[in-house]
mmCIF file of C-alpha atoms and ligand atoms in Angstrom:
data_model
loop_
_atom_site.group_PDB
_atom_site.id
_atom_site.type_symbol
_atom_site.label_atom_id
_atom_site.label_comp_id
_atom_site.label_asym_id
_atom_site.label_seq_id
_atom_site.Cartn_x
_atom_site.Cartn_y
_atom_site.Cartn_z
ATOM 1 C CA MET A 1 31.904 25.426 -5.495
ATOM 2 C CA ALA A 2 29.114 26.372 -3.233
ATOM 3 C CA ALA A 3 26.980 23.389 -2.031
ATOM 4 C CA PRO A 4 23.644 23.405 -4.222
ATOM 5 C CA ARG A 5 20.505 24.679 -2.608
ATOM 6 C CA ILE A 6 17.735 21.885 -2.329
ATOM 7 C CA ALA A 7 14.184 22.928 -1.627
ATOM 8 C CA VAL A 8 11.549 20.607 -0.155
ATOM 9 C CA THR A 9 8.052 22.163 -0.550
ATOM 10 C CA GLY A 10 6.300 19.986 2.129
ATOM 11 C CA ARG A 11 7.022 17.781 5.315
ATOM 12 C CA ILE A 12 8.549 14.574 4.364
ATOM 13 C CA PRO A 13 9.722 11.722 6.403
ATOM 14 C CA ASP A 14 13.301 11.726 7.974
ATOM 15 C CA ALA A 15 14.415 9.103 5.379
ATOM 16 C CA GLY A 16 14.261 11.638 2.699
ATOM 17 C CA PHE A 17 16.713 13.872 4.273
ATOM 18 C CA GLU A 18 19.709 11.551 4.755
ATOM 19 C CA LEU A 19 20.860 11.729 1.092
ATOM 20 C CA LEU A 20 19.795 15.380 0.780
ATOM 21 C CA HIS A 21 21.771 16.739 3.570
ATOM 22 C CA GLU A 22 25.037 15.019 2.079
ATOM 23 C CA ALA A 23 24.495 16.592 -1.191
ATOM 24 C CA GLY A 24 23.478 20.364 -0.406
ATOM 25 C CA ASP A 25 22.098 22.970 1.543
ATOM 26 C CA VAL A 26 18.545 21.971 2.488
ATOM 27 C CA VAL A 27 15.773 24.166 2.899
ATOM 28 C CA ALA A 28 12.333 22.491 3.830
ATOM 29 C CA TRP A 29 8.890 23.442 4.481
ATOM 30 C CA ASP A 30 8.376 22.627 8.218
ATOM 31 C CA SER A 31 4.704 22.502 8.817
ATOM 32 C CA LEU A 32 2.068 20.175 7.861
ATOM 33 C CA ASP A 33 -0.151 22.927 6.389
ATOM 34 C CA VAL A 34 0.213 23.173 2.533
ATOM 35 C CA PRO A 35 2.302 26.304 1.706
ATOM 36 C CA THR A 36 0.742 29.115 -0.337
ATOM 37 C CA VAL A 37 1.909 29.519 -3.782
ATOM 38 C CA ASN A 38 4.070 32.390 -2.787
ATOM 39 C CA GLU A 39 5.612 30.419 0.113
ATOM 40 C CA VAL A 40 6.653 27.847 -2.455
ATOM 41 C CA HIS A 41 7.890 30.618 -4.780
ATOM 42 C CA GLU A 42 10.214 32.143 -2.208
ATOM 43 C CA MET A 43 11.670 28.684 -1.048
ATOM 44 C CA VAL A 44 12.464 27.353 -4.405
ATOM 45 C CA ALA A 45 14.152 30.608 -5.478
ATOM 46 C CA GLY A 46 17.814 29.769 -6.163
ATOM 47 C CA ALA A 47 17.449 25.890 -5.841
ATOM 48 C CA GLU A 48 19.044 23.602 -8.257
ATOM 49 C CA ALA A 49 16.812 20.747 -6.883
ATOM 50 C CA VAL A 50 13.422 20.624 -5.474
ATOM 51 C CA LEU A 51 11.343 17.846 -3.963
ATOM 52 C CA THR A 52 7.590 18.535 -4.497
ATOM 53 C CA LEU A 53 4.476 17.039 -2.914
ATOM 54 C CA LEU A 54 1.252 16.327 -5.079
ATOM 55 C CA THR A 55 0.034 19.604 -3.548
ATOM 56 C CA THR A 56 2.668 21.866 -5.156
ATOM 57 C CA LYS A 57 1.777 23.259 -8.594
ATOM 58 C CA VAL A 58 4.996 23.208 -10.751
ATOM 59 C CA ASP A 59 4.097 25.587 -13.691
ATOM 60 C CA ASP A 60 5.884 28.291 -15.553
ATOM 61 C CA ALA A 61 5.331 30.683 -12.622
ATOM 62 C CA PHE A 62 7.293 28.133 -10.408
ATOM 63 C CA LEU A 63 10.156 27.689 -12.770
ATOM 64 C CA ASP A 64 10.447 31.550 -13.112
ATOM 65 C CA ALA A 65 10.545 31.931 -9.309
ATOM 66 C CA ALA A 66 12.995 28.916 -9.080
ATOM 67 C CA GLY A 67 15.439 30.439 -11.633
ATOM 68 C CA PRO A 68 17.650 29.097 -14.546
ATOM 69 C CA GLN A 69 19.859 27.175 -12.198
ATOM 70 C CA LEU A 70 17.174 24.378 -11.434
ATOM 71 C CA LYS A 71 17.833 21.104 -12.617
ATOM 72 C CA VAL A 72 15.573 18.602 -11.163
ATOM 73 C CA VAL A 73 11.834 18.613 -9.855
ATOM 74 C CA ALA A 74 11.442 15.397 -7.685
ATOM 75 C CA ASN A 75 7.942 14.705 -7.137
ATOM 76 C CA VAL A 76 7.192 12.696 -3.956
ATOM 77 C CA ALA A 77 4.339 10.960 -5.607
ATOM 78 C CA VAL A 78 3.773 8.411 -8.378
ATOM 79 C CA GLY A 79 0.888 10.825 -10.086
ATOM 80 C CA TYR A 80 2.579 13.913 -11.334
ATOM 81 C CA ASN A 81 -0.600 15.815 -12.764
ATOM 82 C CA ASN A 82 0.773 18.653 -10.429
ATOM 83 C CA ILE A 83 3.845 19.093 -12.842
ATOM 84 C CA ASP A 84 3.773 20.750 -16.260
ATOM 85 C CA VAL A 85 6.553 18.535 -17.387
ATOM 86 C CA ALA A 86 6.735 19.982 -20.818
ATOM 87 C CA ALA A 87 7.443 23.318 -19.278
ATOM 88 C CA CYS A 88 10.222 21.732 -17.316
ATOM 89 C CA ALA A 89 11.578 19.758 -20.256
ATOM 90 C CA ARG A 90 11.784 23.451 -22.279
ATOM 91 C CA ARG A 91 13.758 24.613 -19.502
ATOM 92 C CA GLY A 92 16.099 21.512 -19.366
ATOM 93 C CA VAL A 93 14.668 20.444 -15.915
ATOM 94 C CA VAL A 94 14.474 16.845 -15.315
ATOM 95 C CA CYS A 95 11.295 15.648 -13.576
ATOM 96 C CA THR A 96 10.914 12.289 -11.640
ATOM 97 C CA ASN A 97 8.330 10.624 -9.457
ATOM 98 C CA THR A 98 8.016 7.511 -7.317
ATOM 99 C CA PRO A 99 6.689 4.543 -8.746
ATOM 100 C CA GLY A 100 6.767 1.038 -7.459
ATOM 101 C CA VAL A 101 7.486 1.978 -3.909
ATOM 102 C CA LEU A 102 3.530 2.668 -3.291
ATOM 103 C CA THR A 103 2.038 0.028 -5.483
ATOM 104 C CA GLU A 104 1.119 -2.429 -2.635
ATOM 105 C CA ALA A 105 -0.206 0.093 -0.286
ATOM 106 C CA THR A 106 -2.267 1.774 -2.999
ATOM 107 C CA ALA A 107 -3.608 -1.684 -4.104
ATOM 108 C CA ASP A 108 -4.361 -2.540 -0.592
ATOM 109 C CA ILE A 109 -6.724 0.556 -0.400
ATOM 110 C CA ALA A 110 -8.255 -0.013 -3.483
ATOM 111 C CA MET A 111 -9.208 -3.627 -2.229
ATOM 112 C CA ALA A 112 -10.249 -2.202 0.973
ATOM 113 C CA LEU A 113 -12.709 0.232 -1.052
ATOM 114 C CA VAL A 114 -13.930 -2.638 -3.094
ATOM 115 C CA LEU A 115 -15.097 -4.394 0.218
ATOM 116 C CA MET A 116 -16.205 -1.266 1.902
ATOM 117 C CA SER A 117 -18.459 -0.241 -0.876
ATOM 118 C CA THR A 118 -19.887 -3.744 -1.793
ATOM 119 C CA ARG A 119 -20.224 -4.734 2.109
ATOM 120 C CA ARG A 120 -21.646 -1.152 3.178
ATOM 121 C CA LEU A 121 -18.951 -0.875 5.800
ATOM 122 C CA GLY A 122 -18.983 2.883 5.742
ATOM 123 C CA GLU A 123 -22.821 2.840 6.228
ATOM 124 C CA GLY A 124 -22.462 0.343 8.961
ATOM 125 C CA GLU A 125 -20.098 2.414 10.779
ATOM 126 C CA ARG A 126 -22.015 5.638 10.705
ATOM 127 C CA VAL A 127 -24.881 3.826 12.208
ATOM 128 C CA ILE A 128 -22.799 2.657 15.258
ATOM 129 C CA ARG A 129 -21.188 6.145 15.590
ATOM 130 C CA SER A 130 -24.308 7.846 15.298
ATOM 131 C CA ASN A 131 -25.935 5.920 18.026
ATOM 132 C CA THR A 132 -28.801 4.590 15.461
ATOM 133 C CA PRO A 133 -30.490 1.870 17.065
ATOM 134 C CA TRP A 134 -29.665 -1.543 15.283
ATOM 135 C CA GLN A 135 -30.196 -5.456 15.720
ATOM 136 C CA TRP A 136 -28.645 -8.159 13.936
ATOM 137 C CA GLY A 137 -31.313 -9.281 11.307
ATOM 138 C CA MET A 138 -31.506 -11.844 8.619
ATOM 139 C CA PHE A 139 -32.207 -8.908 5.958
ATOM 140 C CA TYR A 140 -30.276 -6.062 7.785
ATOM 141 C CA MET A 141 -27.782 -4.247 5.679
ATOM 142 C CA LEU A 142 -27.027 -6.688 3.132
ATOM 143 C CA GLY A 143 -24.293 -6.269 0.521
ATOM 144 C CA SER A 144 -23.480 -8.022 -2.351
ATOM 145 C CA GLY A 145 -20.555 -10.770 -2.435
ATOM 146 C CA ILE A 146 -17.630 -10.492 -4.583
ATOM 147 C CA GLN A 147 -16.591 -14.149 -5.198
ATOM 148 C CA GLY A 148 -17.145 -15.123 -8.694
ATOM 149 C CA ARG A 149 -17.853 -11.380 -9.797
ATOM 150 C CA ARG A 150 -15.923 -9.427 -12.487
ATOM 151 C CA LEU A 151 -13.453 -6.574 -11.292
ATOM 152 C CA GLY A 152 -13.009 -4.130 -14.396
ATOM 153 C CA ILE A 153 -9.755 -2.311 -13.925
ATOM 154 C CA VAL A 154 -9.242 0.612 -15.816
ATOM 155 C CA GLY A 155 -5.437 0.991 -16.249
ATOM 156 C CA MET A 156 -3.640 -1.819 -16.008
ATOM 157 C CA GLY A 157 0.107 -0.562 -14.683
ATOM 158 C CA ASP A 158 1.639 -1.634 -11.653
ATOM 159 C CA ILE A 159 -1.315 -0.467 -9.237
ATOM 160 C CA GLY A 160 -3.816 -2.284 -11.454
ATOM 161 C CA GLN A 161 -1.951 -5.607 -11.568
ATOM 162 C CA ALA A 162 -1.492 -5.399 -7.752
ATOM 163 C CA LEU A 163 -5.095 -4.922 -7.396
ATOM 164 C CA ALA A 164 -6.030 -7.618 -9.522
ATOM 165 C CA ARG A 165 -3.830 -10.174 -7.579
ATOM 166 C CA ARG A 166 -5.641 -9.215 -4.310
ATOM 167 C CA ALA A 167 -9.035 -9.654 -6.114
ATOM 168 C CA ARG A 168 -8.354 -12.965 -7.533
ATOM 169 C CA ALA A 169 -7.620 -14.241 -3.964
ATOM 170 C CA PHE A 170 -10.884 -12.882 -2.964
ATOM 171 C CA GLY A 171 -12.315 -15.034 -5.931
ATOM 172 C CA MET A 172 -13.033 -12.238 -8.283
ATOM 173 C CA THR A 173 -12.472 -12.388 -12.268
ATOM 174 C CA ILE A 174 -10.277 -9.837 -13.896
ATOM 175 C CA ALA A 175 -11.223 -7.629 -16.771
ATOM 176 C CA TYR A 176 -9.140 -4.607 -17.773
ATOM 177 C CA SER A 177 -9.030 -1.850 -20.081
ATOM 178 C CA ASN A 178 -5.641 -0.017 -21.097
ATOM 179 C CA ARG A 179 -3.913 1.739 -23.907
ATOM 180 C CA LYS A 180 -2.751 -1.681 -24.919
ATOM 181 C CA PRO A 181 -2.655 -5.132 -23.660
ATOM 182 C CA VAL A 182 -0.217 -6.158 -20.956
ATOM 183 C CA ALA A 183 2.239 -8.910 -21.765
ATOM 184 C CA PRO A 184 0.372 -12.390 -22.305
ATOM 185 C CA SER A 185 2.447 -13.653 -19.379
ATOM 186 C CA ILE A 186 0.872 -11.074 -16.978
ATOM 187 C CA GLU A 187 -2.534 -11.696 -18.538
ATOM 188 C CA THR A 188 -2.071 -15.350 -18.020
ATOM 189 C CA GLU A 189 -0.942 -15.108 -14.214
ATOM 190 C CA LEU A 190 -3.815 -12.629 -13.457
ATOM 191 C CA GLY A 191 -6.541 -14.599 -15.556
ATOM 192 C CA ALA A 192 -7.070 -10.822 -17.036
ATOM 193 C CA GLU A 193 -9.079 -10.439 -20.222
ATOM 194 C CA PHE A 194 -8.429 -7.307 -21.995
ATOM 195 C CA MET A 195 -11.481 -5.527 -23.512
ATOM 196 C CA SER A 196 -12.914 -2.245 -24.486
ATOM 197 C CA MET A 197 -13.881 0.217 -21.852
ATOM 198 C CA ASP A 198 -17.463 -0.065 -23.050
ATOM 199 C CA GLU A 199 -17.558 -3.840 -22.638
ATOM 200 C CA LEU A 200 -15.828 -3.319 -19.219
ATOM 201 C CA LEU A 201 -18.350 -0.774 -18.262
ATOM 202 C CA THR A 202 -21.326 -2.905 -19.074
ATOM 203 C CA THR A 203 -20.240 -6.111 -17.723
ATOM 204 C CA SER A 204 -18.281 -5.526 -14.379
ATOM 205 C CA ASP A 205 -19.615 -5.744 -10.681
ATOM 206 C CA VAL A 206 -16.761 -3.484 -9.803
ATOM 207 C CA VAL A 207 -14.995 -0.818 -11.858
ATOM 208 C CA SER A 208 -11.613 0.392 -10.261
ATOM 209 C CA ILE A 209 -10.068 3.413 -11.928
ATOM 210 C CA ASN A 210 -6.099 2.864 -11.634
ATOM 211 C CA CYS A 211 -5.000 4.905 -14.612
ATOM 212 C CA PRO A 212 -3.047 8.318 -14.603
ATOM 213 C CA TYR A 213 -4.738 11.482 -14.712
ATOM 214 C CA SER A 214 -3.976 13.494 -17.911
ATOM 215 C CA PRO A 215 -6.136 15.787 -20.300
ATOM 216 C CA THR A 216 -7.047 12.481 -21.916
ATOM 217 C CA THR A 217 -8.496 10.872 -18.784
ATOM 218 C CA HIS A 218 -10.336 13.746 -17.751
ATOM 219 C CA HIS A 219 -13.769 12.843 -16.883
ATOM 220 C CA LEU A 220 -13.345 9.539 -18.445
ATOM 221 C CA ILE A 221 -16.008 8.308 -16.148
ATOM 222 C CA SER A 222 -18.999 10.763 -16.649
ATOM 223 C CA SER A 223 -22.785 10.392 -17.064
ATOM 224 C CA ARG A 224 -22.599 8.106 -20.309
ATOM 225 C CA GLU A 225 -20.151 5.757 -18.749
ATOM 226 C CA LEU A 226 -21.988 5.468 -15.320
ATOM 227 C CA GLY A 227 -25.158 5.026 -17.380
ATOM 228 C CA MET A 228 -23.617 1.827 -19.026
ATOM 229 C CA MET A 229 -22.601 0.397 -15.814
ATOM 230 C CA LYS A 230 -24.882 -2.380 -14.048
ATOM 231 C CA SER A 231 -27.200 -0.939 -11.456
ATOM 232 C CA SER A 232 -25.701 -3.454 -9.183
ATOM 233 C CA ALA A 233 -22.025 -2.273 -9.767
ATOM 234 C CA HIS A 234 -19.688 -0.362 -7.698
ATOM 235 C CA LEU A 235 -17.157 2.210 -8.738
ATOM 236 C CA VAL A 236 -13.828 2.553 -6.951
ATOM 237 C CA ASN A 237 -11.234 5.472 -7.435
ATOM 238 C CA THR A 238 -7.761 5.462 -5.920
ATOM 239 C CA ALA A 239 -6.086 7.340 -8.918
ATOM 240 C CA ARG A 240 -7.090 10.860 -9.308
ATOM 241 C CA GLY A 241 -10.287 12.704 -8.631
ATOM 242 C CA PRO A 242 -10.934 14.510 -11.871
ATOM 243 C CA ILE A 243 -10.849 11.203 -13.801
ATOM 244 C CA VAL A 244 -14.484 10.928 -12.502
ATOM 245 C CA ASP A 245 -17.116 13.369 -13.133
ATOM 246 C CA GLU A 246 -18.243 14.198 -9.254
ATOM 247 C CA ALA A 247 -21.389 15.805 -10.269
ATOM 248 C CA ALA A 248 -22.466 12.922 -12.683
ATOM 249 C CA LEU A 249 -21.498 10.382 -9.908
ATOM 250 C CA VAL A 250 -23.472 11.922 -7.345
ATOM 251 C CA GLU A 251 -26.479 11.774 -9.583
ATOM 252 C CA ALA A 252 -25.914 8.112 -10.480
ATOM 253 C CA LEU A 253 -25.389 7.236 -6.886
ATOM 254 C CA ARG A 254 -28.631 9.274 -5.924
ATOM 255 C CA THR A 255 -30.671 7.631 -8.605
ATOM 256 C CA GLY A 256 -29.602 4.002 -8.191
ATOM 257 C CA GLU A 257 -27.879 4.001 -11.442
ATOM 258 C CA ILE A 258 -24.983 2.398 -9.710
ATOM 259 C CA ALA A 259 -25.162 0.694 -6.448
ATOM 260 C CA GLY A 260 -21.968 2.375 -4.639
ATOM 261 C CA ALA A 261 -18.845 3.953 -4.791
ATOM 262 C CA GLY A 262 -15.387 4.013 -2.727
ATOM 263 C CA LEU A 263 -13.421 7.050 -3.288
ATOM 264 C CA ASP A 264 -9.804 7.901 -2.037
ATOM 265 C CA VAL A 265 -9.416 10.898 -4.302
ATOM 266 C CA PHE A 266 -11.751 13.704 -5.254
ATOM 267 C CA GLU A 267 -12.188 16.323 -8.270
ATOM 268 C CA ALA A 268 -11.149 19.498 -6.086
ATOM 269 C CA GLU A 269 -9.278 18.139 -3.027
ATOM 270 C CA PRO A 270 -9.740 18.639 -0.406
ATOM 271 C CA THR A 271 -13.115 19.801 -1.060
ATOM 272 C CA VAL A 272 -15.706 17.130 -1.509
ATOM 273 C CA HIS A 273 -18.776 17.479 -3.498
ATOM 274 C CA PRO A 274 -21.552 18.133 -0.763
ATOM 275 C CA GLY A 275 -23.582 15.848 -2.754
ATOM 276 C CA LEU A 276 -21.447 12.950 -2.092
ATOM 277 C CA LEU A 277 -21.543 13.634 1.677
ATOM 278 C CA GLU A 278 -25.308 12.897 1.374
ATOM 279 C CA CYS A 279 -24.979 9.501 -0.227
ATOM 280 C CA GLU A 280 -25.125 6.716 2.150
ATOM 281 C CA ASN A 281 -23.896 4.411 -0.647
ATOM 282 C CA ALA A 282 -20.431 6.327 -0.846
ATOM 283 C CA VAL A 283 -17.551 5.211 1.013
ATOM 284 C CA LEU A 284 -15.251 8.632 1.296
ATOM 285 C CA VAL A 285 -11.603 8.443 2.619
ATOM 286 C CA PRO A 286 -8.901 11.460 2.346
ATOM 287 C CA HIS A 287 -6.507 10.368 -0.231
ATOM 288 C CA LEU A 288 -4.757 7.745 1.882
ATOM 289 C CA GLY A 289 -3.531 5.590 -0.805
ATOM 290 C CA SER A 290 0.152 5.690 -0.119
ATOM 291 C CA ALA A 291 -0.332 6.610 3.487
ATOM 292 C CA THR A 292 1.750 3.733 5.471
ATOM 293 C CA VAL A 293 4.648 4.871 7.424
ATOM 294 C CA GLU A 294 7.030 2.438 5.275
ATOM 295 C CA THR A 295 5.663 3.589 2.053
ATOM 296 C CA ARG A 296 5.842 7.322 2.855
ATOM 297 C CA SER A 297 9.525 6.756 3.776
ATOM 298 C CA ALA A 298 10.285 4.857 0.873
ATOM 299 C CA MET A 299 8.906 7.660 -1.386
ATOM 300 C CA ALA A 300 10.910 10.252 0.290
ATOM 301 C CA ARG A 301 13.996 8.109 -0.064
ATOM 302 C CA LEU A 302 13.327 7.504 -3.728
ATOM 303 C CA ALA A 303 12.829 11.026 -4.425
ATOM 304 C CA ALA A 304 15.946 12.374 -2.725
ATOM 305 C CA HIS A 305 17.758 9.646 -4.464
ATOM 306 C CA ASN A 306 16.393 10.922 -7.893
ATOM 307 C CA ALA A 307 17.095 14.418 -7.137
ATOM 308 C CA VAL A 308 20.703 13.894 -5.957
ATOM 309 C CA ASN A 309 21.561 11.668 -8.807
ATOM 310 C CA VAL A 310 20.820 14.377 -11.135
ATOM 311 C CA LEU A 311 22.554 17.053 -9.156
ATOM 312 C CA ASN A 312 25.619 14.517 -9.672
ATOM 313 C CA GLY A 313 25.134 14.261 -13.201
ATOM 314 C CA VAL A 314 23.917 10.568 -13.038
ATOM 315 C CA GLU A 315 20.631 9.085 -14.443
ATOM 316 C CA PRO A 316 17.777 9.159 -11.698
ATOM 317 C CA PRO A 317 16.314 5.997 -10.887
ATOM 318 C CA THR A 318 12.702 6.840 -11.788
ATOM 319 C CA PRO A 319 12.666 9.679 -14.480
ATOM 320 C CA ILE A 320 9.272 10.934 -15.843
ATOM 321 C CA PRO A 321 9.349 10.265 -19.679
ATOM 322 C CA VAL A 322 10.005 13.776 -21.561
ATOM 323 C CA PRO A 323 7.097 14.590 -23.663
ATOM 324 C CA ALA A 324 7.643 15.603 -27.293
ATOM 325 C CA ILE A 325 8.316 19.287 -27.348
HETATM 326 C C1 GLV B 1 -0.349 9.566 -4.610
HETATM 327 O O1 GLV B 1 -1.658 9.929 -4.935
HETATM 328 C C2 GLV B 1 0.522 9.374 -5.495
HETATM 329 O O2 GLV B 1 0.337 9.792 -6.573
HETATM 330 O O3 GLV B 1 1.619 9.180 -5.152
#
């Protein structure tokens, strides 16, 4: 029997290839540029397994281009809003993602953004880099302390919980909003209080978005929600850009409706709303949540493990739940 064709639609760390080369004939996109849709479709034609990056759109056109022999789409990311999971399920294609291995790295970036936003570190860096004259001063560039302040976590999955642990170590108290409460033992460990979104928004000093993106969470944070937040509060988003209505956020930052924002993700990545670039009170970083050498290797390894298991007829370690179809 011919070895299965395995396509990889973006550059991934070498660690991912060890398993793949043993399992089949690998064709991998070999550039740091994102391939065009046509380039992806050419690459996946005839593949039984495809490893995708979050910049790869997996829809009916992709599945048509791949062909009926396709067995698995293994996303090298925890978020999978780039994949039409229902369309895959209709064709019997298994989808997998990489939860767990990027939890700590992403929580680190979320905590970093909490600190950067509340302590005005982006603004401070820009002063020095632009050669703007400055002088230590009793009242110069004061931020707000986070000790004893409330962090409201929207989406208490693995990353939300890892952020809560970090924030507790910094002296913050934790509130969260989620589809359902987490186990009482976790609530106790994190000292976390479950509450409605509205209560969380009105009472938190920092609101952090840690939920997945789906049609239900599209613009979950828009003018109404920003209007409910304290004028001294900060918003942090390390999940997916379109969860926040970026135009409404620009307005809220401009008018002082909220004090600041720390964003790792954007609505139309890699484009950033031009209004955000003008907001001194916005800290903007280019989707670096899982960007450590160790984490990216672990993600590639896990995605390869998922793909190879499906090719071998074995349950993959981290399948994406199949939606009802
Ligand atoms: C990164 O954003 C991921 O979903 O893995």
